[in-house]
Short mmCIF file of C-alpha atoms and ligand atoms in Angstrom, two decimals:
data_model
loop_
_atom_site.label_atom_id
_atom_site.label_comp_id
_atom_site.label_asym_id
_atom_site.label_seq_id
_atom_site.Cartn_x
_atom_site.Cartn_y
_atom_site.Cartn_z
CA UNK A 431 -33.77 119.17 -4.18
CA UNK A 432 -36.44 121.33 -2.14
CA UNK A 433 -34.20 124.00 -0.92
CA UNK A 434 -31.94 124.56 -3.90
CA UNK A 435 -31.33 128.04 -5.14
CA UNK A 436 -31.64 129.00 -8.27
CA UNK A 437 -30.04 132.60 -9.23
CA UNK A 438 -31.14 135.74 -10.74
CA UNK A 439 -27.37 136.37 -11.87
CA UNK A 440 -24.10 134.63 -11.34
CA UNK A 441 -21.77 137.11 -9.90
CA UNK A 442 -22.36 140.13 -12.88
CA UNK A 443 -24.07 138.22 -15.61
CA UNK A 444 -27.36 137.14 -15.71
CA UNK A 445 -30.71 138.91 -14.95
CA UNK A 446 -33.36 139.69 -15.78
CA UNK A 447 -33.71 142.60 -18.93
CA UNK A 448 -37.11 142.40 -20.74
CA UNK A 449 -39.55 145.00 -21.70
CA UNK A 450 -42.32 145.15 -18.88
CA UNK A 451 -44.97 143.30 -21.00
CA UNK A 452 -42.73 140.00 -20.55
CA UNK A 453 -42.54 140.36 -16.46
CA UNK A 454 -45.58 138.71 -15.27
CA UNK A 455 -44.79 135.29 -17.99
CA UNK A 456 -41.67 135.31 -16.10
CA UNK A 457 -43.19 135.83 -12.82
CA UNK A 458 -45.19 132.86 -13.79
CA UNK A 459 -43.29 131.15 -14.98
CA UNK A 460 -39.80 131.44 -12.10
CA UNK A 461 -42.67 129.82 -9.26
CA UNK A 462 -44.22 126.78 -12.03
CA UNK A 463 -40.24 125.94 -12.57
CA UNK A 464 -39.11 126.62 -8.73
CA UNK A 465 -42.71 124.39 -7.74
CA UNK A 466 -42.00 121.53 -10.23
CA UNK A 467 -38.67 120.62 -9.38
CA UNK A 468 -39.90 120.42 -5.35
CA UNK A 469 -42.29 118.16 -6.64
CA UNK A 470 -40.86 114.19 -6.78
CA UNK A 471 -44.39 113.64 -9.58
CA UNK A 472 -42.55 115.91 -12.27
CA UNK A 473 -39.36 114.45 -12.10
CA UNK A 474 -40.49 111.42 -11.97
CA UNK A 475 -42.66 112.18 -15.38
CA UNK A 476 -39.22 113.90 -16.61
CA UNK A 477 -38.01 110.32 -15.73
CA UNK A 478 -40.65 108.53 -17.53
CA UNK A 479 -40.29 109.95 -20.79
CA UNK A 480 -36.61 110.35 -20.52
CA UNK A 481 -36.35 106.28 -20.13
CA UNK A 482 -39.09 105.48 -23.03
CA UNK A 483 -38.70 108.09 -25.69
CA UNK A 484 -35.68 109.55 -25.99
CA UNK A 485 -33.98 106.77 -24.65
CA UNK A 486 -31.74 107.37 -21.63
CA UNK A 487 -29.45 106.85 -20.82
CA UNK A 488 -26.95 107.64 -22.99
CA UNK A 489 -23.70 105.56 -23.35
CA UNK A 490 -20.11 106.24 -22.69
CA UNK A 491 -17.54 105.16 -24.53
CA UNK A 492 -14.32 104.17 -24.33
CA UNK A 493 -12.70 105.20 -26.99
CA UNK A 494 -9.51 103.48 -27.21
CA UNK A 495 -8.33 102.96 -30.65
CA UNK A 496 -8.30 106.59 -31.19
CA UNK A 497 -6.53 106.56 -27.06
CA UNK A 498 -4.26 104.32 -27.90
CA UNK A 499 -3.15 105.98 -31.49
CA UNK A 500 -2.60 109.20 -29.37
CA UNK A 501 -0.43 108.03 -26.78
CA UNK A 502 -1.45 109.81 -23.94
CA UNK A 503 -4.52 110.84 -21.79
CA UNK A 504 -7.62 107.62 -22.32
CA UNK A 505 -10.27 109.97 -24.28
CA UNK A 506 -14.29 108.09 -22.93
CA UNK A 507 -16.82 109.90 -25.34
CA UNK A 508 -20.03 110.65 -23.65
CA UNK A 509 -22.55 109.84 -26.66
CA UNK A 510 -25.18 112.50 -25.73
CA UNK A 511 -25.85 112.46 -29.69
CA UNK A 512 -27.70 109.09 -30.09
CA UNK A 513 -30.57 110.64 -27.92
CA UNK A 514 -33.87 110.97 -29.93
CA UNK A 515 -33.51 113.69 -32.69
CA UNK A 516 -29.57 113.60 -32.10
CA UNK A 517 -28.94 116.37 -29.74
CA UNK A 518 -29.20 117.18 -26.63
CA UNK A 519 -31.33 119.59 -27.31
CA UNK A 520 -34.65 117.36 -26.73
CA UNK A 521 -33.68 117.35 -22.53
CA UNK A 522 -34.52 121.05 -21.99
CA UNK A 523 -37.46 120.25 -24.57
CA UNK A 524 -38.88 117.80 -22.53
CA UNK A 525 -38.78 119.57 -19.44
CA UNK A 526 -39.83 123.18 -20.58
CA UNK A 527 -42.79 121.27 -22.20
CA UNK A 528 -43.84 118.89 -19.11
CA UNK A 529 -43.22 122.10 -17.07
CA UNK A 530 -46.08 123.90 -19.66
CA UNK A 531 -47.99 121.51 -19.66
CA UNK A 532 -48.28 121.25 -15.69
CA UNK A 533 -49.12 125.19 -16.34
CA UNK A 534 -51.93 124.18 -18.45
CA UNK A 535 -50.43 125.86 -21.39
CA UNK A 536 -51.83 124.50 -24.59
CA UNK A 537 -49.58 125.64 -26.87
CA UNK A 538 -45.86 125.84 -27.27
CA UNK A 539 -43.77 128.36 -28.88
CA UNK A 540 -39.75 128.15 -30.24
CA UNK A 541 -36.77 129.94 -32.19
CA UNK A 542 -34.58 127.99 -33.74
CA UNK A 543 -31.46 128.46 -35.78
CA UNK A 544 -29.67 126.24 -37.72
CA UNK A 545 -32.79 123.75 -36.28
CA UNK A 546 -32.00 121.93 -33.98
CA UNK A 547 -34.42 123.01 -30.78
CA UNK A 548 -36.51 123.31 -33.23
CA UNK A 549 -36.86 119.81 -34.43
CA UNK A 550 -36.25 118.86 -30.66
CA UNK A 551 -39.02 120.44 -29.56
CA UNK A 552 -41.42 120.34 -32.56
CA UNK A 553 -40.88 116.03 -31.90
CA UNK A 554 -42.06 116.35 -27.79
CA UNK A 555 -44.72 118.94 -29.10
CA UNK A 556 -45.52 115.50 -31.10
CA UNK A 557 -45.17 113.27 -28.32
CA UNK A 558 -47.15 115.07 -25.49
CA UNK A 559 -49.61 116.57 -28.61
CA UNK A 560 -49.30 120.14 -27.77
CA UNK A 561 -49.35 122.96 -30.42
CA UNK A 562 -45.80 124.42 -32.17
CA UNK A 563 -44.94 127.21 -33.63
CA UNK A 564 -41.29 127.35 -34.46
CA UNK A 565 -39.84 130.94 -35.45
CA UNK A 566 -37.17 130.89 -37.60
CA UNK A 567 -35.31 133.45 -40.34
CA UNK A 568 -35.61 132.83 -43.86
CA UNK A 569 -32.23 132.59 -44.00
CA UNK A 570 -32.09 129.62 -42.26
CA UNK A 571 -35.27 127.92 -43.24
CA UNK A 572 -33.46 127.76 -46.90
CA UNK A 573 -30.59 126.12 -45.76
CA UNK A 574 -30.89 124.35 -42.95
CA UNK A 575 -34.45 122.52 -45.30
CA UNK A 576 -34.08 119.06 -43.67
CA UNK A 577 -34.58 120.28 -40.23
CA UNK A 578 -37.68 122.32 -41.63
CA UNK A 579 -38.79 118.73 -43.06
CA UNK A 580 -38.53 116.92 -40.05
CA UNK A 581 -40.52 119.91 -38.27
CA UNK A 582 -42.76 119.75 -40.42
CA UNK A 583 -43.22 116.31 -40.48
CA UNK A 584 -43.92 116.36 -36.67
CA UNK A 585 -46.66 118.31 -37.09
CA UNK A 586 -45.17 121.89 -36.07
CA UNK A 587 -46.06 125.11 -37.73
CA UNK A 588 -42.50 126.75 -39.31
CA UNK A 589 -42.87 130.27 -38.99
CA UNK A 590 -39.97 132.35 -41.87
CA UNK A 591 -38.85 135.84 -39.79
CA UNK A 592 -38.40 138.66 -42.64
CA UNK A 593 -37.09 141.03 -39.91
CA UNK A 594 -32.70 141.98 -39.41
CA UNK A 595 -30.57 139.79 -40.60
CA UNK A 596 -33.35 136.95 -41.03
CA UNK A 597 -30.87 134.53 -38.61
CA UNK A 598 -31.40 133.18 -34.90
CA UNK A 599 -31.33 136.38 -33.11
CA UNK A 600 -34.15 137.63 -35.61
CA UNK A 601 -36.16 134.53 -34.82
CA UNK A 602 -36.02 135.45 -30.84
CA UNK A 603 -37.01 138.53 -30.98
CA UNK A 604 -40.26 137.84 -32.66
CA UNK A 605 -40.84 134.66 -30.77
CA UNK A 606 -41.06 137.32 -27.41
CA UNK A 607 -42.60 139.31 -29.58
CA UNK A 608 -45.33 136.30 -29.65
CA UNK A 609 -45.14 135.57 -26.16
CA UNK A 610 -45.55 138.97 -25.16
CA UNK A 611 -48.98 138.83 -26.31
CA UNK A 612 -49.91 135.17 -26.01
CA UNK A 613 -48.01 134.39 -23.05
CA UNK A 614 -51.99 133.71 -21.07
CA UNK A 615 -52.50 130.11 -22.82
CA UNK A 616 -48.43 129.82 -24.25
CA UNK A 617 -45.17 128.74 -23.24
CA UNK A 618 -41.66 129.65 -24.96
CA UNK A 619 -38.56 127.12 -24.78
CA UNK A 620 -35.85 128.47 -25.40
CA UNK A 621 -33.21 126.64 -26.84
CA UNK A 622 -29.69 127.75 -24.54
CA UNK A 623 -29.13 128.19 -21.71
CA UNK A 624 -29.30 131.56 -21.40
CA UNK A 625 -31.97 134.74 -21.78
CA UNK A 626 -33.88 136.60 -18.78
CA UNK A 627 -33.99 134.63 -15.49
CA UNK A 628 -35.70 131.68 -14.58
CA UNK A 629 -34.05 130.26 -17.87
CA UNK A 630 -30.55 129.68 -17.11
CA UNK A 631 -31.61 128.40 -14.77
CA UNK A 632 -34.14 126.07 -15.85
CA UNK A 633 -32.09 124.90 -19.16
CA UNK A 634 -29.04 124.36 -17.12
CA UNK A 635 -30.74 121.77 -14.71
CA UNK A 636 -33.10 119.74 -17.76
CA UNK A 637 -30.01 119.57 -19.06
CA UNK A 638 -28.10 118.37 -16.35
CA UNK A 639 -28.85 114.36 -16.62
CA UNK A 640 -25.93 114.46 -19.04
CA UNK A 641 -24.21 115.38 -16.02
CA UNK A 642 -25.41 112.65 -13.50
CA UNK A 643 -25.46 109.73 -15.58
CA UNK A 644 -21.37 110.80 -16.64
CA UNK A 645 -20.64 111.01 -12.75
CA UNK A 646 -22.30 107.37 -12.86
CA UNK A 647 -20.21 106.13 -15.91
CA UNK A 648 -17.50 107.59 -15.07
CA UNK A 649 -17.79 105.04 -11.85
CA UNK A 650 -18.58 102.35 -14.23
CA UNK A 651 -16.17 102.69 -16.77
CA UNK A 652 -13.83 104.96 -16.12
CA UNK A 653 -12.33 104.43 -12.41
CA UNK A 654 -12.65 100.89 -13.15
CA UNK A 655 -10.26 100.97 -16.02
CA UNK A 656 -7.76 102.78 -13.22
CA UNK A 657 -7.81 106.15 -14.48
CA UNK A 658 -8.62 109.46 -12.95
CA UNK A 659 -10.35 112.34 -14.99
CA UNK A 660 -8.42 114.86 -15.77
CA UNK A 661 -11.23 117.08 -17.89
CA UNK A 662 -14.12 117.22 -18.94
CA UNK A 663 -14.91 118.50 -22.64
CA UNK A 664 -17.58 120.09 -24.07
CA UNK A 665 -18.27 122.57 -27.16
CA UNK A 666 -20.14 126.44 -26.10
CA UNK A 667 -22.33 127.22 -28.10
CA UNK A 668 -25.09 129.01 -25.95
CA UNK A 669 -24.03 126.67 -23.67
CA UNK A 670 -26.82 123.97 -22.56
CA UNK A 671 -24.99 121.40 -23.65
CA UNK A 672 -21.82 122.51 -21.17
CA UNK A 673 -23.44 123.55 -18.34
CA UNK A 674 -25.56 120.28 -18.32
CA UNK A 675 -22.30 118.34 -18.36
CA UNK A 676 -20.35 120.47 -16.45
CA UNK A 677 -23.28 120.79 -13.06
CA UNK A 678 -23.05 118.32 -10.91
CA UNK A 679 -18.45 119.11 -10.46
CA UNK A 680 -19.31 122.47 -10.19
CA UNK A 681 -18.47 123.02 -6.29
CA UNK A 682 -15.43 120.81 -6.52
CA UNK A 683 -12.62 121.96 -7.27
CA UNK A 684 -11.57 118.84 -9.99
CA UNK A 685 -11.46 118.11 -12.88
CA UNK A 686 -11.26 120.48 -15.20
CA UNK A 687 -13.65 121.76 -16.94
CA UNK A 688 -12.99 122.98 -20.51
CA UNK A 689 -15.87 124.81 -23.31
CA UNK A 690 -14.46 124.64 -26.74
CA UNK A 691 -15.88 127.80 -28.79
CA UNK A 692 -16.03 127.91 -32.18
CA UNK A 693 -12.77 129.42 -33.88
CA UNK A 694 -14.10 129.57 -37.05
CA UNK A 695 -11.99 131.08 -40.23
CA UNK A 696 -9.69 132.72 -37.42
CA UNK A 697 -9.35 135.53 -34.73
CA UNK A 698 -10.83 138.59 -36.98
CA UNK A 699 -13.78 139.71 -36.51
CA UNK A 700 -16.86 138.11 -38.36
CA UNK A 701 -14.92 134.74 -38.23
CA UNK A 702 -15.00 133.18 -35.03
CA UNK A 703 -17.64 132.67 -32.67
CA UNK A 704 -15.76 133.03 -29.54
CA UNK A 705 -16.86 134.96 -26.86
CA UNK A 706 -14.50 134.91 -23.78
CA UNK A 707 -10.81 135.15 -23.98
CA UNK A 708 -11.33 138.93 -24.53
CA UNK A 709 -13.10 138.30 -27.44
CA UNK A 710 -16.47 139.50 -26.02
CA UNK A 711 -17.35 142.50 -24.07
CA UNK A 712 -19.90 142.68 -21.18
CA UNK A 713 -23.32 144.04 -23.26
CA UNK A 714 -26.97 143.23 -22.77
CA UNK A 715 -29.19 141.49 -25.21
CA UNK A 716 -32.50 139.50 -25.76
CA UNK A 717 -33.14 139.85 -21.94
CA UNK A 718 -29.30 139.11 -20.43
CA UNK A 719 -25.85 140.74 -19.14
CA UNK A 720 -23.02 138.68 -20.34
CA UNK A 721 -20.39 138.28 -22.99
CA UNK A 722 -21.22 139.19 -26.75
CA UNK A 723 -19.15 139.83 -30.40
CA UNK A 724 -20.02 143.72 -30.32
CA UNK A 725 -18.54 145.97 -32.68
CA UNK A 726 -17.13 149.50 -30.70
CA UNK A 727 -20.02 150.94 -31.02
CA UNK A 728 -22.36 147.84 -29.39
CA UNK A 729 -23.92 146.59 -32.22
CA UNK A 730 -24.05 142.38 -32.26
CA UNK A 731 -21.43 141.37 -34.32
CA UNK A 732 -21.40 139.05 -37.59
CA UNK A 733 -20.04 135.19 -36.32
CA UNK A 734 -19.26 132.37 -38.43
CA UNK A 735 -19.10 128.16 -37.72
CA UNK A 736 -18.52 125.65 -40.29
CA UNK A 737 -20.99 123.89 -37.08
CA UNK A 738 -24.77 126.32 -37.61
CA UNK A 739 -24.84 125.33 -33.55
CA UNK A 740 -21.91 127.67 -32.27
CA UNK A 741 -22.50 130.85 -34.07
CA UNK A 742 -24.39 132.54 -31.71
CA UNK A 743 -22.62 135.89 -30.71
CA UNK A 744 -23.50 135.61 -26.97
CA UNK A 745 -22.74 132.53 -24.31
CA UNK A 746 -25.13 131.68 -21.64
CA UNK A 747 -24.20 134.23 -18.38
CA UNK A 748 -23.36 130.91 -15.91
CA UNK A 749 -20.50 130.42 -18.03
CA UNK A 750 -19.71 133.43 -19.08
CA UNK A 751 -18.84 133.70 -14.66
CA UNK A 752 -17.19 130.47 -14.36
CA UNK A 753 -14.95 131.83 -16.67
CA UNK A 754 -13.92 134.85 -15.20
CA UNK A 755 -14.15 133.07 -11.64
CA UNK A 756 -11.41 130.13 -13.68
CA UNK A 757 -13.58 126.54 -12.36
CA UNK A 758 -14.45 126.10 -16.88
CA UNK A 759 -11.31 127.47 -18.56
CA UNK A 760 -12.06 128.40 -22.29
CA UNK A 761 -10.55 126.70 -26.11
CA UNK A 762 -10.99 127.71 -29.42
CA UNK A 763 -11.38 124.89 -32.05
CA UNK A 764 -11.28 125.73 -35.74
CA UNK A 765 -13.35 124.70 -38.26
CA UNK A 766 -10.96 122.79 -40.28
CA UNK A 767 -9.85 121.09 -36.56
CA UNK A 768 -13.44 120.22 -35.98
CA UNK A 769 -13.37 118.11 -39.49
CA UNK A 770 -10.20 116.53 -38.83
CA UNK A 771 -11.47 115.23 -35.48
CA UNK A 772 -14.98 114.33 -36.99
CA UNK A 773 -12.98 112.31 -39.21
CA UNK A 774 -10.11 110.85 -36.72
CA UNK A 775 -12.97 109.32 -34.81
CA UNK A 776 -15.55 108.56 -37.65
CA UNK A 777 -12.52 106.34 -38.44
CA UNK A 778 -11.18 105.03 -35.31
CA UNK A 779 -14.16 104.80 -33.82
CA UNK A 780 -17.47 103.94 -36.05
CA UNK A 781 -19.37 107.42 -34.49
CA UNK A 782 -19.65 110.62 -36.06
CA UNK A 783 -19.66 113.73 -34.19
CA UNK A 784 -21.99 116.77 -34.81
CA UNK A 785 -19.68 119.12 -36.11
CA UNK A 786 -20.93 121.16 -32.72
CA UNK A 787 -19.30 118.26 -30.82
CA UNK A 788 -16.37 117.70 -33.10
CA UNK A 789 -14.89 121.25 -31.71
CA UNK A 790 -14.48 119.47 -28.62
CA UNK A 791 -13.46 116.51 -29.85
CA UNK A 792 -10.92 118.32 -31.32
CA UNK A 793 -9.72 119.69 -27.72
CA UNK A 794 -9.62 116.28 -26.34
CA UNK A 795 -7.12 114.95 -29.03
CA UNK A 796 -4.83 118.39 -27.72
CA UNK A 797 -4.90 117.67 -24.50
CA UNK A 798 -4.31 114.01 -24.48
CA UNK A 799 -1.32 113.91 -26.80
CA UNK A 800 0.20 116.06 -23.68
CA UNK A 801 -1.04 113.59 -20.49
CA UNK A 802 0.23 110.58 -19.41
CA UNK A 803 -1.59 107.38 -20.30
CA UNK A 804 -3.10 107.40 -16.58
CA UNK A 805 -5.88 109.71 -16.67
CA UNK A 806 -8.71 110.00 -18.36
CA UNK A 807 -10.81 112.86 -20.29
CA UNK A 808 -14.81 112.34 -21.17
CA UNK A 809 -15.59 114.41 -24.02
CA UNK A 810 -19.53 115.37 -24.61
CA UNK A 811 -20.47 114.26 -28.24
CA UNK A 812 -23.65 116.87 -27.15
CA UNK A 813 -25.42 115.92 -31.33
CA UNK A 814 -24.22 113.17 -33.69
CA UNK A 815 -23.28 113.89 -37.38
CA UNK A 816 -26.19 112.84 -39.40
CA UNK A 817 -27.70 116.06 -39.78
CA UNK A 818 -24.37 117.91 -41.21
CA UNK A 819 -23.98 115.72 -44.06
CA UNK A 820 -25.14 118.10 -46.64
CA UNK A 821 -21.90 120.22 -44.75
CA UNK A 822 -19.65 117.38 -44.16
CA UNK A 823 -19.99 115.32 -47.35
CA UNK A 824 -19.47 118.95 -49.37
CA UNK A 825 -16.06 119.62 -47.26
CA UNK A 826 -14.73 115.89 -47.64
CA UNK A 827 -17.51 114.24 -50.18
CA UNK A 828 -15.51 115.35 -52.88
CA UNK A 829 -16.80 115.76 -57.23
CA UNK A 830 -18.98 111.84 -56.64
CA UNK A 831 -21.06 114.06 -53.59
CA UNK A 832 -21.53 117.05 -56.29
CA UNK A 833 -22.84 114.76 -59.05
CA UNK A 834 -25.40 112.58 -56.28
CA UNK A 835 -27.13 116.07 -55.44
CA UNK A 836 -27.45 116.73 -59.41
CA UNK A 837 -28.48 113.35 -59.73
CA UNK A 838 -30.92 113.81 -57.31
CA UNK A 839 -32.26 117.03 -58.60
CA UNK A 840 -32.17 115.64 -62.53
CA UNK A 841 -34.36 112.59 -60.08
CA UNK A 842 -36.62 115.41 -59.11
CA UNK A 843 -37.13 116.93 -62.21
CA UNK A 844 -38.25 113.89 -64.24
CA UNK A 845 -40.69 113.15 -62.35
CA UNK A 846 -42.39 116.00 -61.96
CA UNK A 847 -42.11 116.31 -65.89
CA UNK A 848 -43.00 112.86 -66.35
CA UNK A 849 -45.42 111.56 -63.48
CA UNK A 850 -47.97 110.71 -66.61
CA UNK A 851 -51.04 112.58 -64.52
C1 LIG B 184 -27.29 123.13 -30.51
C2 LIG B 184 -26.18 122.71 -30.54
C3 LIG B 184 -24.84 122.89 -30.01
C4 LIG B 184 -24.81 124.25 -29.58
O1 LIG B 184 -25.87 124.48 -28.01
P1 LIG B 184 -24.85 124.61 -26.97
O2 LIG B 184 -26.72 125.21 -26.11
O3 LIG B 184 -24.00 125.40 -26.42
O4 LIG B 184 -24.76 123.13 -26.38
C5 LIG B 184 -23.76 121.79 -29.00
N1 LIG B 184 -24.07 120.77 -30.23
C6 LIG B 184 -25.41 120.06 -30.90
C7 LIG B 184 -25.44 119.14 -31.06
C8 LIG B 184 -26.28 121.06 -31.08
O5 LIG B 184 -27.70 120.90 -31.78
#
């Protein structure tokens, strides 16, 4: 790996558009990252934690019942959601936390929106014994209470952000502000393949374990069935699970690589989070150039997705460039498509997709129907659906779910009042 080239730019996208004060930590980080990537000892350290803590390799499932029902291409599912803390986010958190340790940092900060990246980072910091502060918008704290609970259980401090819209973008700003003043002893773990260079390269490298395992498992399970892989499908928020899944295949002409964005409730501004296929505009936001959902006067627009992890207004620069070059195709799945796909695979296969990953599952269902039976599609289940219980059960659980929640509240009040003290 010593001769590997990392990029500041991917086509016209990427770069490092930051205030002067952040040049020093980013230069230092880039040097440490390159040094670590060339050191087999560092890779061995990452692999050891991957084996014993993350639960790698994650399995690949042949979704035989689903494929039979659809009658077209055979669908395989990379069960990345079986990793510790329930999603691919842990791969990046482990890599960056080990890098921080190598750099002698004693404190880690992170931003989180829905909380998945915060939970992964907090878990790794607990494992490695590093102090952890997670910035989270007050609005997100209120609507993602279960993840706040887990972060605190892992010993992290969840720092509420009260500026701006009090969501993910504001949490990133707050984390950058912290880092500018604290980088002497602190590393900032960004949660997706975006931000100023070297983050997009670094996050891709730490997530590419998903793609490397997939490559081996295709030989083991897909080729063994006499099938050829037509497409890999992954959902795209910031783009980290997709770029890691696609990474080993980028330099070859096949299979097709398909990124699926959040189609939300439709293509009206504010109702979705799809940046590709003409909806996003080139801009520079939070330190990097890419495609963003921007209003006519250049302000970042509101987004909507039922899945908390896909409602980000920007896309990682490498995926934006791969979309422009055509190597990665983009599709959209709506909230309703994702819920349908989640139900379909739960009933047929006994696995529950995270709502984010269910967007990829929806596209896999759509294209499987159009393809012959000797082809295969591999979809990345970037996360498992346990974390979405409060959303999916509200959508699919009906009045019995509501009365359950009510009874829990009643029980809580009764305990509080009648505790006997
Ligand atoms: C955070 C998250 C995503 C979206 O982030 P990417 O960087 O685009 O991968 C997708 N799936 C799950 C389960 C997530 O937690």
